[in-house]
mmCIF file with all atom_site columns, C-alpha atoms in Angstrom:
data_model
loop_
_atom_site.group_PDB
_atom_site.id
_atom_site.type_symbol
_atom_site.label_atom_id
_atom_site.label_alt_id
_atom_site.label_comp_id
_atom_site.label_asym_id
_atom_site.label_entity_id
_atom_site.label_seq_id
_atom_site.pdbx_PDB_ins_code
_atom_site.Cartn_x
_atom_site.Cartn_y
_atom_site.Cartn_z
_atom_site.occupancy
_atom_site.B_iso_or_equiv
_atom_site.pdbx_formal_charge
_atom_site.auth_seq_id
_atom_site.auth_comp_id
_atom_site.auth_asym_id
_atom_site.auth_atom_id
_atom_site.pdbx_PDB_model_num
ATOM 1   C CA . MET D 1 1   ? 76.896 77.356  -92.790  1.00 0.00 ? 1   MET D CA 1
ATOM 2   C CA . ALA D 1 2   ? 80.178 76.810  -94.894  1.00 0.00 ? 2   ALA D CA 1
ATOM 3   C CA . THR D 1 3   ? 82.325 79.421  -92.767  1.00 0.00 ? 3   THR D CA 1
ATOM 4   C CA . GLU D 1 4   ? 81.258 78.065  -89.329  1.00 0.00 ? 4   GLU D CA 1
ATOM 5   C CA . LEU D 1 5   ? 81.674 74.481  -90.640  1.00 0.00 ? 5   LEU D CA 1
ATOM 6   C CA . ASP D 1 6   ? 85.533 75.560  -91.607  1.00 0.00 ? 6   ASP D CA 1
ATOM 7   C CA . SER D 1 7   ? 86.316 75.981  -88.375  1.00 0.00 ? 7   SER D CA 1
ATOM 8   C CA . GLY D 1 8   ? 84.838 72.338  -87.249  1.00 0.00 ? 8   GLY D CA 1
ATOM 9   C CA . GLY D 1 9   ? 87.193 69.364  -86.225  1.00 0.00 ? 9   GLY D CA 1
ATOM 10  C CA . TRP D 1 10  ? 87.488 67.752  -89.858  1.00 0.00 ? 10  TRP D CA 1
ATOM 11  C CA . HIS D 1 11  ? 89.326 64.506  -89.779  1.00 0.00 ? 11  HIS D CA 1
ATOM 12  C CA . GLN D 1 12  ? 90.653 62.296  -92.390  1.00 0.00 ? 12  GLN D CA 1
ATOM 13  C CA . ASP D 1 13  ? 90.125 58.695  -93.234  1.00 0.00 ? 13  ASP D CA 1
ATOM 14  C CA . ARG D 1 14  ? 92.085 56.990  -95.709  1.00 0.00 ? 14  ARG D CA 1
ATOM 15  C CA . LEU D 1 15  ? 90.178 54.123  -96.928  1.00 0.00 ? 15  LEU D CA 1
ATOM 16  C CA . GLY D 1 16  ? 91.508 51.092  -98.866  1.00 0.00 ? 16  GLY D CA 1
ATOM 17  C CA . ASP D 1 17  ? 90.702 47.244  -99.027  1.00 0.00 ? 17  ASP D CA 1
ATOM 18  C CA . GLY D 1 18  ? 89.493 47.370  -95.094  1.00 0.00 ? 18  GLY D CA 1
ATOM 19  C CA . PRO D 1 19  ? 85.851 48.157  -94.190  1.00 0.00 ? 19  PRO D CA 1
ATOM 20  C CA . LEU D 1 20  ? 84.272 51.906  -94.554  1.00 0.00 ? 20  LEU D CA 1
ATOM 21  C CA . PRO D 1 21  ? 83.775 53.183  -91.044  1.00 0.00 ? 21  PRO D CA 1
ATOM 22  C CA . ASP D 1 22  ? 80.773 52.362  -88.637  1.00 0.00 ? 22  ASP D CA 1
ATOM 23  C CA . ASP D 1 23  ? 79.417 55.956  -88.626  1.00 0.00 ? 23  ASP D CA 1
ATOM 24  C CA . LEU D 1 24  ? 78.969 56.283  -92.278  1.00 0.00 ? 24  LEU D CA 1
ATOM 25  C CA . SER D 1 25  ? 75.420 56.668  -93.431  1.00 0.00 ? 25  SER D CA 1
ATOM 26  C CA . PRO D 1 26  ? 74.158 54.166  -96.364  1.00 0.00 ? 26  PRO D CA 1
ATOM 27  C CA . ASP D 1 27  ? 74.099 57.235  -98.769  1.00 0.00 ? 27  ASP D CA 1
ATOM 28  C CA . HIS D 1 28  ? 77.726 57.640  -97.939  1.00 0.00 ? 28  HIS D CA 1
ATOM 29  C CA . ARG D 1 29  ? 78.560 54.356  -98.092  1.00 0.00 ? 29  ARG D CA 1
ATOM 30  C CA . ALA D 1 30  ? 76.848 53.584  -101.709 1.00 0.00 ? 30  ALA D CA 1
ATOM 31  C CA . ALA D 1 31  ? 78.596 56.943  -102.688 1.00 0.00 ? 31  ALA D CA 1
ATOM 32  C CA . LEU D 1 32  ? 82.229 55.744  -101.515 1.00 0.00 ? 32  LEU D CA 1
ATOM 33  C CA . ALA D 1 33  ? 82.115 51.808  -102.324 1.00 0.00 ? 33  ALA D CA 1
ATOM 34  C CA . PRO D 1 34  ? 82.105 52.253  -106.457 1.00 0.00 ? 34  PRO D CA 1
ATOM 35  C CA . HIS D 1 35  ? 85.747 54.223  -105.855 1.00 0.00 ? 35  HIS D CA 1
ATOM 36  C CA . LEU D 1 36  ? 87.032 51.406  -103.955 1.00 0.00 ? 36  LEU D CA 1
ATOM 37  C CA . ARG D 1 37  ? 86.756 48.849  -106.017 1.00 0.00 ? 37  ARG D CA 1
ATOM 38  C CA . ARG D 1 38  ? 89.674 47.371  -107.678 1.00 0.00 ? 38  ARG D CA 1
ATOM 39  C CA . ARG D 1 39  ? 89.480 47.830  -111.916 1.00 0.00 ? 39  ARG D CA 1
ATOM 40  C CA . ARG D 1 40  ? 91.500 45.424  -113.651 1.00 0.00 ? 40  ARG D CA 1
ATOM 41  C CA . ARG D 1 41  ? 95.415 45.323  -113.464 1.00 0.00 ? 41  ARG D CA 1
ATOM 42  C CA . GLU D 1 42  ? 95.160 47.266  -110.231 1.00 0.00 ? 42  GLU D CA 1
ATOM 43  C CA . THR D 1 43  ? 96.808 45.643  -106.941 1.00 0.00 ? 43  THR D CA 1
ATOM 44  C CA . ALA D 1 44  ? 95.480 48.402  -104.538 1.00 0.00 ? 44  ALA D CA 1
ATOM 45  C CA . ARG D 1 45  ? 93.062 51.575  -104.440 1.00 0.00 ? 45  ARG D CA 1
ATOM 46  C CA . GLN D 1 46  ? 93.213 53.959  -101.272 1.00 0.00 ? 46  GLN D CA 1
ATOM 47  C CA . VAL D 1 47  ? 91.005 56.983  -101.021 1.00 0.00 ? 47  VAL D CA 1
ATOM 48  C CA . SER D 1 48  ? 90.948 59.817  -98.720  1.00 0.00 ? 48  SER D CA 1
ATOM 49  C CA . ILE D 1 49  ? 88.259 61.620  -97.213  1.00 0.00 ? 49  ILE D CA 1
ATOM 50  C CA . GLN D 1 50  ? 87.398 64.278  -94.843  1.00 0.00 ? 50  GLN D CA 1
ATOM 51  C CA . ARG D 1 51  ? 84.652 63.983  -92.346  1.00 0.00 ? 51  ARG D CA 1
ATOM 52  C CA . LEU D 1 52  ? 82.682 66.190  -89.756  1.00 0.00 ? 52  LEU D CA 1
ATOM 53  C CA . THR D 1 53  ? 79.862 65.033  -88.192  1.00 0.00 ? 53  THR D CA 1
ATOM 54  C CA . VAL D 1 54  ? 77.233 67.525  -87.966  1.00 0.00 ? 54  VAL D CA 1
ATOM 55  C CA . VAL D 1 55  ? 73.893 67.161  -86.417  1.00 0.00 ? 55  VAL D CA 1
ATOM 56  C CA . LYS D 1 56  ? 71.090 69.384  -87.042  1.00 0.00 ? 56  LYS D CA 1
ATOM 57  C CA . ALA D 1 57  ? 68.224 69.688  -84.243  1.00 0.00 ? 57  ALA D CA 1
ATOM 58  C CA . THR D 1 58  ? 64.623 71.748  -84.477  1.00 0.00 ? 58  THR D CA 1
ATOM 59  C CA . PRO D 1 59  ? 63.570 71.748  -81.414  1.00 0.00 ? 59  PRO D CA 1
ATOM 60  C CA . SER D 1 60  ? 59.336 72.145  -81.629  1.00 0.00 ? 60  SER D CA 1
ATOM 61  C CA . ALA D 1 61  ? 59.469 74.999  -78.947  1.00 0.00 ? 61  ALA D CA 1
ATOM 62  C CA . SER D 1 62  ? 61.885 76.651  -81.143  1.00 0.00 ? 62  SER D CA 1
ATOM 63  C CA . GLY D 1 63  ? 59.745 78.484  -83.393  1.00 0.00 ? 63  GLY D CA 1
ATOM 64  C CA . ASN D 1 64  ? 61.317 78.678  -87.024  1.00 0.00 ? 64  ASN D CA 1
ATOM 65  C CA . GLN D 1 65  ? 64.990 77.993  -85.712  1.00 0.00 ? 65  GLN D CA 1
ATOM 66  C CA . GLU D 1 66  ? 67.006 75.213  -86.270  1.00 0.00 ? 66  GLU D CA 1
ATOM 67  C CA . PHE D 1 67  ? 70.437 74.118  -84.635  1.00 0.00 ? 67  PHE D CA 1
ATOM 68  C CA . TYR D 1 68  ? 74.093 72.248  -85.996  1.00 0.00 ? 68  TYR D CA 1
ATOM 69  C CA . VAL D 1 69  ? 75.830 71.008  -83.666  1.00 0.00 ? 69  VAL D CA 1
ATOM 70  C CA . PHE D 1 70  ? 79.548 69.944  -84.338  1.00 0.00 ? 70  PHE D CA 1
ATOM 71  C CA . ARG D 1 71  ? 82.951 69.643  -82.884  1.00 0.00 ? 71  ARG D CA 1
ATOM 72  C CA . ASN D 1 72  ? 85.425 72.465  -83.357  1.00 0.00 ? 72  ASN D CA 1
ATOM 73  C CA . THR D 1 73  ? 89.264 71.944  -83.875  1.00 0.00 ? 73  THR D CA 1
ATOM 74  C CA . GLU D 1 74  ? 89.594 71.989  -79.688  1.00 0.00 ? 74  GLU D CA 1
ATOM 75  C CA . GLY D 1 75  ? 86.972 68.977  -79.497  1.00 0.00 ? 75  GLY D CA 1
ATOM 76  C CA . ARG D 1 76  ? 84.198 71.423  -77.802  1.00 0.00 ? 76  ARG D CA 1
ATOM 77  C CA . LEU D 1 77  ? 80.775 71.314  -78.980  1.00 0.00 ? 77  LEU D CA 1
ATOM 78  C CA . ASP D 1 78  ? 79.428 74.421  -81.420  1.00 0.00 ? 78  ASP D CA 1
ATOM 79  C CA . VAL D 1 79  ? 76.274 75.183  -81.868  1.00 0.00 ? 79  VAL D CA 1
ATOM 80  C CA . VAL D 1 80  ? 75.119 77.553  -84.944  1.00 0.00 ? 80  VAL D CA 1
ATOM 81  C CA . ARG D 1 81  ? 71.768 78.518  -84.809  1.00 0.00 ? 81  ARG D CA 1
ATOM 82  C CA . ARG D 1 82  ? 69.939 79.191  -88.405  1.00 0.00 ? 82  ARG D CA 1
ATOM 83  C CA . LEU D 1 83  ? 66.580 80.131  -89.349  1.00 0.00 ? 83  LEU D CA 1
ATOM 84  C CA . SER D 1 84  ? 64.843 77.051  -90.463  1.00 0.00 ? 84  SER D CA 1
ATOM 85  C CA . GLU D 1 85  ? 63.556 76.734  -94.652  1.00 0.00 ? 85  GLU D CA 1
ATOM 86  C CA . GLU D 1 86  ? 60.342 77.449  -93.231  1.00 0.00 ? 86  GLU D CA 1
ATOM 87  C CA . GLY D 1 87  ? 61.161 80.627  -91.376  1.00 0.00 ? 87  GLY D CA 1
ATOM 88  C CA . ARG D 1 88  ? 62.954 81.722  -94.594  1.00 0.00 ? 88  ARG D CA 1
ATOM 89  C CA . TRP D 1 89  ? 59.922 81.420  -96.663  1.00 0.00 ? 89  TRP D CA 1
ATOM 90  C CA . LYS D 1 90  ? 57.734 83.081  -94.223  1.00 0.00 ? 90  LYS D CA 1
ATOM 91  C CA . ALA D 1 91  ? 60.494 86.039  -93.941  1.00 0.00 ? 91  ALA D CA 1
ATOM 92  C CA . SER D 1 92  ? 60.298 86.096  -97.871  1.00 0.00 ? 92  SER D CA 1
ATOM 93  C CA . LEU D 1 93  ? 56.628 86.019  -97.735  1.00 0.00 ? 93  LEU D CA 1
ATOM 94  C CA . ALA D 1 94  ? 56.685 88.866  -95.434  1.00 0.00 ? 94  ALA D CA 1
ATOM 95  C CA . VAL D 1 95  ? 59.212 90.970  -97.304  1.00 0.00 ? 95  VAL D CA 1
ATOM 96  C CA . ALA D 1 96  ? 56.790 90.231  -100.554 1.00 0.00 ? 96  ALA D CA 1
ATOM 97  C CA . ALA D 1 97  ? 53.782 91.514  -98.675  1.00 0.00 ? 97  ALA D CA 1
ATOM 98  C CA . LEU D 1 98  ? 55.544 94.850  -97.777  1.00 0.00 ? 98  LEU D CA 1
ATOM 99  C CA . VAL D 1 99  ? 57.136 95.481  -100.981 1.00 0.00 ? 99  VAL D CA 1
ATOM 100 C CA . ALA D 1 100 ? 53.569 94.987  -102.351 1.00 0.00 ? 100 ALA D CA 1
ATOM 101 C CA . LEU D 1 101 ? 51.919 97.261  -99.913  1.00 0.00 ? 101 LEU D CA 1
ATOM 102 C CA . ALA D 1 102 ? 54.930 100.147 -100.546 1.00 0.00 ? 102 ALA D CA 1
ATOM 103 C CA . VAL D 1 103 ? 54.041 99.720  -104.300 1.00 0.00 ? 103 VAL D CA 1
ATOM 104 C CA . LEU D 1 104 ? 50.284 99.877  -103.749 1.00 0.00 ? 104 LEU D CA 1
ATOM 105 C CA . VAL D 1 105 ? 50.646 103.111 -101.096 1.00 0.00 ? 105 VAL D CA 1
ATOM 106 C CA . LEU D 1 106 ? 53.419 104.938 -103.801 1.00 0.00 ? 106 LEU D CA 1
ATOM 107 C CA . VAL D 1 107 ? 50.517 103.927 -107.014 1.00 0.00 ? 107 VAL D CA 1
ATOM 108 C CA . LEU D 1 108 ? 47.159 105.547 -104.840 1.00 0.00 ? 108 LEU D CA 1
ATOM 109 C CA . VAL D 1 109 ? 49.631 108.323 -103.043 1.00 0.00 ? 109 VAL D CA 1
ATOM 110 C CA . LEU D 1 110 ? 50.554 109.298 -106.825 1.00 0.00 ? 110 LEU D CA 1
ATOM 111 C CA . ALA D 1 111 ? 47.243 108.547 -108.466 1.00 0.00 ? 111 ALA D CA 1
ATOM 112 C CA . LEU D 1 112 ? 46.108 111.678 -105.978 1.00 0.00 ? 112 LEU D CA 1
#
């Protein structure tokens, strides 16, 4: 996903004494809050963050597909389709089964 997200419309926020942006998740708020607290003898503190909102969707009829939606640099929505974690697990099992079958066939052929 990293290469696709590089083309996203990232924006930069400078955070200081004011409130955190409303659309930050509780996890992000908890991670940022300690970095914004003033330390002793400090007059001000400013943190700069880059943000990109990404929505992950897994429609029930999509099989093992998941979709990531984000705005690109031109402001249009980009959709990236990926195999879900469950789909990757199933694919790995299928490949392992094929390898095991191939090894079994080889062993049987060489044993004759």
